[in-house]
C-alpha positions as semicolon CSV with decimal commas, in nm:
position;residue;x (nm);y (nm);z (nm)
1;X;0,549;-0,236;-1,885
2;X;0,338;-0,177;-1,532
3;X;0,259;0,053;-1,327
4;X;0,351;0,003;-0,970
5;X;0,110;0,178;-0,732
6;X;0,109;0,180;-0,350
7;X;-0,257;0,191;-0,204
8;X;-0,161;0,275;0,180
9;X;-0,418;0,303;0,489
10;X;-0,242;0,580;0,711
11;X;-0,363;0,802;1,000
12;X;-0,325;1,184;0,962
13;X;0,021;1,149;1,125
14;X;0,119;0,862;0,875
15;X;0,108;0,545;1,080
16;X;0,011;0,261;0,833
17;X;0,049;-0,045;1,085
18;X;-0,215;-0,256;1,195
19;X;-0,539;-0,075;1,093
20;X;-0,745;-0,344;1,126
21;X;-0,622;-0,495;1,485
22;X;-0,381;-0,553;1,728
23;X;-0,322;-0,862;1,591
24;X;-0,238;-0,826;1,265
25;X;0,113;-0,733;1,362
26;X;0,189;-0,987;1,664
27;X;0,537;-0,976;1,563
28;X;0,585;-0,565;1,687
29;X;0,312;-0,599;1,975
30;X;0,134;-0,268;1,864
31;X;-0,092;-0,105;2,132
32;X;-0,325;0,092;1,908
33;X;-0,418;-0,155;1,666
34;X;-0,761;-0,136;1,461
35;X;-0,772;0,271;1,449
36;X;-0,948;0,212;1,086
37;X;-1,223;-0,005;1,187
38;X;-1,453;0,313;1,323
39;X;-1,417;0,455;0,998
40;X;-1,530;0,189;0,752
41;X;-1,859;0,262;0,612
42;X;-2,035;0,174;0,285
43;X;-1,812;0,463;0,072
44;X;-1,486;0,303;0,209
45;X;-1,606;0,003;0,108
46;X;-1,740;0,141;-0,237
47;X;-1,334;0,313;-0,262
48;X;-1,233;-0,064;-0,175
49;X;-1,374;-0,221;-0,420
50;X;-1,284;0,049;-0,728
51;X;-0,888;0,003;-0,586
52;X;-0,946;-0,420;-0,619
53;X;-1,149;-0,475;-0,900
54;X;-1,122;-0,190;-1,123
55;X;-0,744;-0,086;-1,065
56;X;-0,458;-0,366;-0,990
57;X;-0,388;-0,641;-1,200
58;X;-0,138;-0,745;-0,991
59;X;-0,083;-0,820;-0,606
60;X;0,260;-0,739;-0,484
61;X;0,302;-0,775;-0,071
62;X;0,554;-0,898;0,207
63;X;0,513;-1,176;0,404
64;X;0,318;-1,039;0,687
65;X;0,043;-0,880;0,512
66;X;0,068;-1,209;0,273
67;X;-0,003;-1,421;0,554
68;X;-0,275;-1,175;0,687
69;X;-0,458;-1,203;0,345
70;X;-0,408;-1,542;0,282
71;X;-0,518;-1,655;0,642
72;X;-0,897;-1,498;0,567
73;X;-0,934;-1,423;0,153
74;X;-0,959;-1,806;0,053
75;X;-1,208;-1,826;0,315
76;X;-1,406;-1,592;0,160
77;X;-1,607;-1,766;-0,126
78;X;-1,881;-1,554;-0,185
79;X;-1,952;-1,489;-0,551
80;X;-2,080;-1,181;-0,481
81;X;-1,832;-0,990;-0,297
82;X;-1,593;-0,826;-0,556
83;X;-1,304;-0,790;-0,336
84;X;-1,310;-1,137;-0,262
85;X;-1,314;-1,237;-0,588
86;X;-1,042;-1,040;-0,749
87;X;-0,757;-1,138;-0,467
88;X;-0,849;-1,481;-0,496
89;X;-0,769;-1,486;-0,853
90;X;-0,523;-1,251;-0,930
91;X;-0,174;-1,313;-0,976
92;X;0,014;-1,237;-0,583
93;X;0,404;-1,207;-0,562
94;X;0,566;-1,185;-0,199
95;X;0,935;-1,067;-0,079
96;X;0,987;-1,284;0,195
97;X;1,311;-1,415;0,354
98;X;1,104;-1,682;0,544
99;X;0,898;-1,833;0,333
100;X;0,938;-2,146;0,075
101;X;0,616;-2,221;-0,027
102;X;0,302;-2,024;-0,036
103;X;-0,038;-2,178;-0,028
104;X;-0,281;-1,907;-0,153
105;X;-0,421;-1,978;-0,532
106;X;-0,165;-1,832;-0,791
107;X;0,100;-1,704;-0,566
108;X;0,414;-1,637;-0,693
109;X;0,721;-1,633;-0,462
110;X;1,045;-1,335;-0,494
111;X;1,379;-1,353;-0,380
112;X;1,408;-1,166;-0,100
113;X;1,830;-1,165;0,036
114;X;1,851;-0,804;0,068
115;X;1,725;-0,503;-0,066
116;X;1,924;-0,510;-0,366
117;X;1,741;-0,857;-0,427
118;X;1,372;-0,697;-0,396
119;X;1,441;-0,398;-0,596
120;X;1,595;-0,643;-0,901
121;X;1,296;-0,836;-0,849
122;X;1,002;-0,633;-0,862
123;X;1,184;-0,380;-1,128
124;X;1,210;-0,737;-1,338
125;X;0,828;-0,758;-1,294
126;X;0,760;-0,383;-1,380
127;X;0,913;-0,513;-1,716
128;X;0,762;-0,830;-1,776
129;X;0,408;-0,734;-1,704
130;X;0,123;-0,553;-1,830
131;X;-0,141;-0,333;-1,635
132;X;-0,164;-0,259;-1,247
133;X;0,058;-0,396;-0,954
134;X;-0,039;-0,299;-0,642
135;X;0,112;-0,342;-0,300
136;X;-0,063;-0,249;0,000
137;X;0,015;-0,275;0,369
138;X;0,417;-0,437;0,320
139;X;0,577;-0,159;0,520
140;X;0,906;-0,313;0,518
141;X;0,859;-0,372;0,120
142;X;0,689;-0,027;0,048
143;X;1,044;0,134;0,242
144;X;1,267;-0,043;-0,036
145;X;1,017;0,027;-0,297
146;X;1,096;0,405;-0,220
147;X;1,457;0,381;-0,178
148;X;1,548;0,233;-0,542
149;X;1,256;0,465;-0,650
150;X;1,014;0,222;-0,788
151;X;0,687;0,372;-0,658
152;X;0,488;0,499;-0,958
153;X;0,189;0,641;-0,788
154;X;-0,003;0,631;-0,424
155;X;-0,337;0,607;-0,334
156;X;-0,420;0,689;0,011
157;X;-0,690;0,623;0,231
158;X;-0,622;0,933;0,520
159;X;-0,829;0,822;0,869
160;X;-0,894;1,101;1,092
161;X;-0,711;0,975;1,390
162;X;-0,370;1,055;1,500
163;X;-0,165;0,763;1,673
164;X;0,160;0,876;1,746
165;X;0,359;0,602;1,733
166;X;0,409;0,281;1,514
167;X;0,569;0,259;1,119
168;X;0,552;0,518;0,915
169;X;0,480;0,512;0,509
170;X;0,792;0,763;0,497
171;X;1,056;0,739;0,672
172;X;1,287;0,935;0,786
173;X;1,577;1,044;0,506
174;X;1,294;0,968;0,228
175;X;1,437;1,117;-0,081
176;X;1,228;1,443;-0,211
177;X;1,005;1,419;-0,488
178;X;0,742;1,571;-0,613
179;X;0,343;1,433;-0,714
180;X;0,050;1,497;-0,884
181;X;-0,264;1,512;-0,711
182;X;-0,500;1,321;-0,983
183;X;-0,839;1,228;-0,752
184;X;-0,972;1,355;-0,410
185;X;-1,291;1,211;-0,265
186;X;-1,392;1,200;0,100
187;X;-1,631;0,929;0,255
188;X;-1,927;1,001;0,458
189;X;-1,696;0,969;0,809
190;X;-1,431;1,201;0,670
191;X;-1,153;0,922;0,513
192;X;-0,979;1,126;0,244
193;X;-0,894;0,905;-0,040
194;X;-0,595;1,058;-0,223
195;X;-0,457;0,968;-0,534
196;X;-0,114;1,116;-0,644
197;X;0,151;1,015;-0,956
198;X;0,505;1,081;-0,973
199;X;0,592;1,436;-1,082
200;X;0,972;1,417;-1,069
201;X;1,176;1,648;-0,814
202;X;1,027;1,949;-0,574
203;X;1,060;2,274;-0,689
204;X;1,181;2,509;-0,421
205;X;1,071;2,878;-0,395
206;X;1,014;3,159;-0,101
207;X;0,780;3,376;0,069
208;X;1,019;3,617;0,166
209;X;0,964;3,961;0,102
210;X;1,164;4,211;-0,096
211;X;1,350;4,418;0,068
212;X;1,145;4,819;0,062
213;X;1,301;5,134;0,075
């Protein structure tokens, strides 16, 4: 049995799409692409390369951030860069409705119909396999994820920026739950990394006072 973890880039009001440029998400035509990029310094990069090498066993994304990573990871061949090396080899499944054939070294294709076909999918693989899957970026993917309640833990890297516009890790009608903080470390240009695990439902209390005589 895995452990399914999201590992999400988000500004402070929760945006998570196109961090690294404009053109990462053609599709949407996203003004304020690449609000991460200013923030990326060597303890990002040292948070990076924990989340890769040390922490996911498994690479689970949709097919625009799949064809994101696989247009620029292969190309990457240095044997010293960690990151590189992990993607390349790791096992990578991908939801896509699109797609039928992937190119990228051991890439693994789901059925992707409807939600209902994701969720039986990617449950199927919490099953199967052993360790870490990760998904990062995948909006549309992480949003069914959290519907059929398949999201085990997120780890979130928190840019101080504010957008105001543009998808959202949670959405609007998100069921409540509750998590765990587990780690907290912040990098020399103020990204909080976050790390939280399921903790079942919210508890629900109030600061109202008692009424005094």
């Amino acid at each position: 049995m895995s452990k399914l973890i999201v590992t999400a880039f988000v500004t402070l009001d929760g945006v998570m799409q196109a961090p690294g440029g404009k053109g990462e998400d053609v599709d949407e035509g996203f003004e304020h692409g690449g609000w991460q990029v200013p923030y990326v310094d060597d303890d990002f990069m040292g948070l990076m390369t924990e989340v890769f090498e040390r922490t996911a066993d498994h690479l689970l994304l949709g097919r625009k951030t799949y064809d994101i990573f696989a247009a620029h990871w292969p190309r990457v061949t240095d044997e010293n860069n960690p990151i590189a090396v992990k993607l390349n080899a790791m096992p990578k499944y991908v939801a896509s409705r699109t797609r039928n054939s992937l190119e990228w070294n051991n890439s693994h294709l789901l059925k992707r119909d409807g939600d209902g076909d994701v969720a039986d999918s990617v449950a199927q693989l919490k099953a199967q396999l052993d360790g870490v899957i990760m998904t990062q970026g995948s909006s549309d993917l992480i949003h069914t994820l959290q519907r059929h309640d398949l999201v085990d833990e997120y780890r979130l890297l928190v840019n101080p920026v504010i957008i105001g516009t543009g998808k959202r890790l949670f959405t609007e009608g998100a069921a409540p739950a509750a998590w765990t903080l587990t780690e907290s470390r912040t990098t020399g240009v103020g990204v909080q990394y976050c790390a939280y695990e399921k903790a079942g439902k919210p508890a629900y209390g109030s600061f109202m006072l008692d009424e005094q005589d």
